[in-house]
XYZ file of C-alpha atoms in Angstrom:
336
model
C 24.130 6.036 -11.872
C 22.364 7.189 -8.943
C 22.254 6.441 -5.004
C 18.333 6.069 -5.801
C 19.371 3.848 -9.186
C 21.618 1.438 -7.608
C 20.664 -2.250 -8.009
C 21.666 -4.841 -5.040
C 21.592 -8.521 -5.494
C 19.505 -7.978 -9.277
C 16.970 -6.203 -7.602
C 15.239 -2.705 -8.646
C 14.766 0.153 -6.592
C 11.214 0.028 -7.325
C 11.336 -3.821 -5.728
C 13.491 -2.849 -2.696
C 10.795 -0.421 -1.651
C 7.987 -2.405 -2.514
C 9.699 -4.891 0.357
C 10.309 -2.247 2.876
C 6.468 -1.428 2.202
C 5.160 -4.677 3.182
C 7.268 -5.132 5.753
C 5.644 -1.844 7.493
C 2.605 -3.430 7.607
C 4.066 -5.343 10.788
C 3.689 -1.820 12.322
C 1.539 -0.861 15.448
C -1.529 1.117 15.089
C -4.078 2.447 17.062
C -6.921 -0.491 17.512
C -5.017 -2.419 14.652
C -6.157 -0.240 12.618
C -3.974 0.196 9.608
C -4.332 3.384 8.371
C -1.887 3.608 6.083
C -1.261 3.157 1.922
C 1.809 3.176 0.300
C 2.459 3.496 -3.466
C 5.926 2.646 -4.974
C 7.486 4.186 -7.903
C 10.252 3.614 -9.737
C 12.481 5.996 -7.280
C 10.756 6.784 -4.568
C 7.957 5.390 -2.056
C 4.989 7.775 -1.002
C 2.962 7.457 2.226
C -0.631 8.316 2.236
C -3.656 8.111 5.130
C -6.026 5.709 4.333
C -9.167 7.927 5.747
C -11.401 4.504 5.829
C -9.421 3.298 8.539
C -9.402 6.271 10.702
C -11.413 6.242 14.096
C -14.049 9.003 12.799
C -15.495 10.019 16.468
C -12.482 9.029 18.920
C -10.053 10.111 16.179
C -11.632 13.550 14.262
C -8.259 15.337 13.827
C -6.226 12.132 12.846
C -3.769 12.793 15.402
C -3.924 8.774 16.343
C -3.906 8.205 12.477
C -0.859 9.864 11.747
C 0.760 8.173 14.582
C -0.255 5.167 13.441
C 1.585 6.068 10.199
C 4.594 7.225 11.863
C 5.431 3.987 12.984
C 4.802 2.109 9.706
C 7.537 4.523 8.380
C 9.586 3.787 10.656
C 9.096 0.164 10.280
C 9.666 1.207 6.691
C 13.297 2.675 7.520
C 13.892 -0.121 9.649
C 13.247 -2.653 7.045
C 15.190 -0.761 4.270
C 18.289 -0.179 6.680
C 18.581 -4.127 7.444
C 19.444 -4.174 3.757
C 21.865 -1.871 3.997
C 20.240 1.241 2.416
C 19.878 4.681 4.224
C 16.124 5.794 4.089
C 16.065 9.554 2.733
C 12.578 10.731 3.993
C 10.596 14.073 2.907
C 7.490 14.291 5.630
C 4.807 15.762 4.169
C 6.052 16.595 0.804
C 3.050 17.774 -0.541
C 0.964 20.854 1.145
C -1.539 20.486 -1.031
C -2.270 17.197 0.056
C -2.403 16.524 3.617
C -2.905 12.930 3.634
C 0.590 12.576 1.614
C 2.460 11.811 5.102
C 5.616 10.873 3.644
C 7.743 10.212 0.843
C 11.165 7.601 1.351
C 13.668 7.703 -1.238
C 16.880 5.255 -1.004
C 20.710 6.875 -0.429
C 23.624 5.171 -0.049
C 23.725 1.361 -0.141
C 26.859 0.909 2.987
C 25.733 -3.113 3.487
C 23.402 -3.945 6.248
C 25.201 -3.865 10.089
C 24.008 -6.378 12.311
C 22.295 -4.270 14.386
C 20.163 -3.118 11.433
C 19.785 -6.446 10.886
C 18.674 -7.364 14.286
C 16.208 -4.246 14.692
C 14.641 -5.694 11.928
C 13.959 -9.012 13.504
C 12.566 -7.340 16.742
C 9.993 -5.846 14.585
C 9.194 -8.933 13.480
C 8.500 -10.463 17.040
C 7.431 -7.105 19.106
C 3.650 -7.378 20.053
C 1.253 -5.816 22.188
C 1.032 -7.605 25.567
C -2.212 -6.133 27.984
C -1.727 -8.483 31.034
C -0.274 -7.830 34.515
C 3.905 -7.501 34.824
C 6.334 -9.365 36.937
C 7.007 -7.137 39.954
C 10.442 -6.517 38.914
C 11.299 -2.749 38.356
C 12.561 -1.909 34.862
C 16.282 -1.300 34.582
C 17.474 2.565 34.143
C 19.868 1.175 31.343
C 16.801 0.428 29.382
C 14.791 3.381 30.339
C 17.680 5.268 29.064
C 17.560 3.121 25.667
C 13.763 3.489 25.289
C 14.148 7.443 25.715
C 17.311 7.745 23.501
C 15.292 5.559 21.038
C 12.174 8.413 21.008
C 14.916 11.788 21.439
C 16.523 9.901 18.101
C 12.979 10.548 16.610
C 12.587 14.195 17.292
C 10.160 13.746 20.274
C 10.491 13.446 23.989
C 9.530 10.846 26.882
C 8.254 12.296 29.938
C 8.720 9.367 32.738
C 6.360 9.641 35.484
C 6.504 10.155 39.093
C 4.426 8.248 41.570
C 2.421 10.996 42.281
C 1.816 11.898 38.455
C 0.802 8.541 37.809
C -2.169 8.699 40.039
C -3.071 11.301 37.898
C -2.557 9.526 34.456
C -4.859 7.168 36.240
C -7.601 9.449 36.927
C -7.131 10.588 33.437
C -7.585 7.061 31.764
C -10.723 6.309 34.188
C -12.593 9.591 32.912
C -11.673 9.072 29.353
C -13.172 5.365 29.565
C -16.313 7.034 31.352
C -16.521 9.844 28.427
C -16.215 7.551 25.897
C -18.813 4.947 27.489
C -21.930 7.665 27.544
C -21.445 8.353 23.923
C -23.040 5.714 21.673
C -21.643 6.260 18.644
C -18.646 6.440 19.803
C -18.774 3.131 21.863
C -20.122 1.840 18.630
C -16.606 2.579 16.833
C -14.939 1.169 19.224
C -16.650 -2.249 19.317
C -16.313 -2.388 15.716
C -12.557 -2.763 15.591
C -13.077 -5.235 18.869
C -13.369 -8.910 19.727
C -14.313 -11.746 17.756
C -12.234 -13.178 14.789
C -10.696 -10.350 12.913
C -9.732 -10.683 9.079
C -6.783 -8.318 8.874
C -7.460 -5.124 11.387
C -8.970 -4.799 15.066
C -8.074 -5.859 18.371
C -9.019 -9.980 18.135
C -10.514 -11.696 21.560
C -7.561 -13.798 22.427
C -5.193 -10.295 22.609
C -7.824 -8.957 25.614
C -8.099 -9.955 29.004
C -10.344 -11.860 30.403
C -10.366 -9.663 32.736
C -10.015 -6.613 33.601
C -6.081 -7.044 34.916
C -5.020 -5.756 38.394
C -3.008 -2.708 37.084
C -2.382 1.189 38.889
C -3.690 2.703 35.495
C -6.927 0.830 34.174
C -6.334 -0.232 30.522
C -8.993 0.701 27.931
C -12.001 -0.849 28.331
C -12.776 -3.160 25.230
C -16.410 -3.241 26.404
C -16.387 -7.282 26.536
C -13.681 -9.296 28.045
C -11.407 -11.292 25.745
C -9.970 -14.677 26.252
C -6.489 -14.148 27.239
C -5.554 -15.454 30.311
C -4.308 -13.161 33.369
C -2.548 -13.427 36.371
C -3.203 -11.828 39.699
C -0.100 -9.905 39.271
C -0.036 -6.232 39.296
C 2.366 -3.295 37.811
C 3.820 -2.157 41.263
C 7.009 -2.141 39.233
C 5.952 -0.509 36.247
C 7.173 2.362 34.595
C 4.496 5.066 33.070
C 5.545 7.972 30.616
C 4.051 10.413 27.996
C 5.540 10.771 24.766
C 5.166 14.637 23.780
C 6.294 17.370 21.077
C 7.292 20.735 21.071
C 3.957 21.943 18.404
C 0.674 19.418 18.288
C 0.626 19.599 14.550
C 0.837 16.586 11.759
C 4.714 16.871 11.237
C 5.223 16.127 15.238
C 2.506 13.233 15.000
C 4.397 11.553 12.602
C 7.554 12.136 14.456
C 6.112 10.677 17.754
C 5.012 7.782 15.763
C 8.322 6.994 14.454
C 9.650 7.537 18.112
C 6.863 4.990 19.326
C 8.373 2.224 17.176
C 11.651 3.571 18.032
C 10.649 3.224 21.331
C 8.758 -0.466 21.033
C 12.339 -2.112 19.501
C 14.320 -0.612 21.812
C 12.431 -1.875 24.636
C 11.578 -5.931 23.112
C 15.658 -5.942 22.113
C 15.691 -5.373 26.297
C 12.825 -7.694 27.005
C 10.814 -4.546 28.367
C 6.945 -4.852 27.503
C 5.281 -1.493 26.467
C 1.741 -0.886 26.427
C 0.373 2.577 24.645
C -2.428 4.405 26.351
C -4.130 6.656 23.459
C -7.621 7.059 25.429
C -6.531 10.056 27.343
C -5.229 11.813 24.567
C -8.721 11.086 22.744
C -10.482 13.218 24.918
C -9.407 17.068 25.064
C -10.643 17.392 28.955
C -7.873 14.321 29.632
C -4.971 15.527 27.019
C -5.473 18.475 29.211
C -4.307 16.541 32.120
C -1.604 15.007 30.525
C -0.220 18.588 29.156
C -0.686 19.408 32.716
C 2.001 16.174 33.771
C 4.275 17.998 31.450
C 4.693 21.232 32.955
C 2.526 23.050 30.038
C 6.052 22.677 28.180
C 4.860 19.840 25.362
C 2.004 18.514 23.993
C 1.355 14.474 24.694
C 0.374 12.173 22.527
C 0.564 8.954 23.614
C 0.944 7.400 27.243
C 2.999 4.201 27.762
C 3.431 1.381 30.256
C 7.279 0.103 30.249
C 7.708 -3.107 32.609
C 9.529 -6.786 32.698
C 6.375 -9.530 31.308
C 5.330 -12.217 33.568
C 8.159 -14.884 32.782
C 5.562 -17.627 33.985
C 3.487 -16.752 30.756
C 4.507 -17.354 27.067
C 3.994 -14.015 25.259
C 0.299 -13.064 24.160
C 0.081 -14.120 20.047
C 0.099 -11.341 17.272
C -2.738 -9.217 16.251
C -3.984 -9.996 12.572
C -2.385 -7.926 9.226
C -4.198 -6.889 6.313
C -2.315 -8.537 3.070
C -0.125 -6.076 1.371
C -2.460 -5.963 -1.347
C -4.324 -3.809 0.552
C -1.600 -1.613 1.787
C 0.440 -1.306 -0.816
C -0.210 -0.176 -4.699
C 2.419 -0.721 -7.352
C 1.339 2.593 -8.884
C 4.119 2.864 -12.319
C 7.052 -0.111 -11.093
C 5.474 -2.885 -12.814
C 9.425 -4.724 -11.799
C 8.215 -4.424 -8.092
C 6.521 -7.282 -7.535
């Protein structure tokens, strides 16, 4: 019998990956977005884009998509690994087919160690926190984690100097502006925001309600939320760019496995990171990033790393779709 074939505690192959693939839904995406389907088979577990999800006019090359998928598989891997199976992934298995991102096939079944086990419960409690930071500087041992975490993924994390993060702040200010004098586009955007969400978007009480105090301005939502901020700033914070070597699908999906990489690594530290995607929206601003990066890589994503406000209890979770909608039992009718 098979790696792929092996059965642990009575259960299929087909209904170990149709776990791992719900439990990626728990994965961050760009506005909440979701863009992702997976369809389990008997022996493997494919990865598609779901193009309905994808932000059309801030988003036309998918980049943010594909991201957004890159850390669902890696939420995949992480869920498969804290049952003790090694994740065998093929990206992009199918040229043909370029919203097939990924296919995940199980190897060897070694038992789970506890630090799969426990990477697998920081998923489950990592969230995206947009307020002001205590003004405590963020240890190098976990900067060091948080990069290891994204050079384990095949990307790389740029960390700021003061002086370049002036400049990722000009950067962020101009995208906002861009995006604001387009109506369409501000139209996508306020379609994924505020309000009560069903499954996807950025809900009220996960936005300021105001804009927070901060050396980079965060994305403006266009309306202010209901979560409560502090006068605090992020005079402590840390600011980086995750980049690849080639701006093509393969390294999108790779710097969104590194981003969840990245997003464990710092909650198992009690680090809060905030992505920036606006300036990479915008090809005059990704210019500007590049240009933080020597010309050597191309960015695509910006993140805040600093210690949370310990006065405040952490900021609740964004909304899931149900796995019905992310997940299709395509010829494993033993999955569910």
């Amino acid at each position: 019998m098979g790696q792929s074939e092996r059965v642990t505690e009575h259960r299929t192959p087909a209904q170990v990956l149709a776990t791992a693939a719900r439990a990626a839904g728990l994965a961050p995406s760009v506005h909440n977005t979701q863009p992702w389907l997976w369809r389990v088979h008997r022996d493997r577990l494919d990865l598609y884009a779901q193009r309905d999800r994808q932000l059309k006019l801030a988003d036309p090359d998918g980049r943010l998509l594909t991201i957004s998928c890159g850390a669902a598989l890696h939420h995949a891997r992480v869920a498969l690994a804290a049952e003790g199976w090694q994740s065998l992934v093929e990206p992009l298995p199918s040229p043909a087919d370029p919203d097939h991102l990924a296919t995940i096939r199980l190897g060897e079944h070694a038992g789970a160690a506890a630090e799969a086990v426990r990477r697998f419960q920081l998923a489950q409690v990592r969230r995206t926190d947009r307020r002001p930071l205590a003004n405590t500087p963020v240890p190098d041992a976990a900067l060091a984690a948080i990069r290891a975490a994204v050079e384990a993924e095949r990307a790389h994390l740029h960390l700021l100097r003061p002086e370049q993060v002036a400049e990722l702040a000009l950067a962020a200010s101009r995208a906002d502006e861009l995006a604001e004098t387009d109506e369409r586009q501000w139209a996508e955007l306020a379609h994924w925001v505020g309000g009560p969400r069903p499954g996807t978007g950025v809900p009220a009480e996960t936005i300021p309600t105001q804009p927070p105090r901060t050396t980079v301005p965060e994305r403006d939502f266009g309306r202010a939320g209901t979560l409560a901020v502090s006068d605090n700033g992020d005079r402590a914070a840390t600011y980086g760019v995750i980049f690849g070597e080639v701006d093509a699908p393969p390294d999108w999906l790779a710097a969104g496995q590194a981003l969840s990489a990245a997003w464990l690594a710092a909650t198992e530290r009690g680090i809060a990171l905030l992505p920036f995607s606006s300036p990479v929206e915008v090809p005059a601003t990704r210019t500007v990033l590049r240009h933080l990066l020597a010309g050597i890589g191309h960015p695509f994503l910006a993140l805040r790393l600093g210690v949370p406000d310990p006065d405040r209890p952490g900021p609740p979770h964004t909304p899931r779709l149900a796995p019905s909608e992310t997940v299709e039992i395509v010829d494993a009718a033993d999955a569910d």
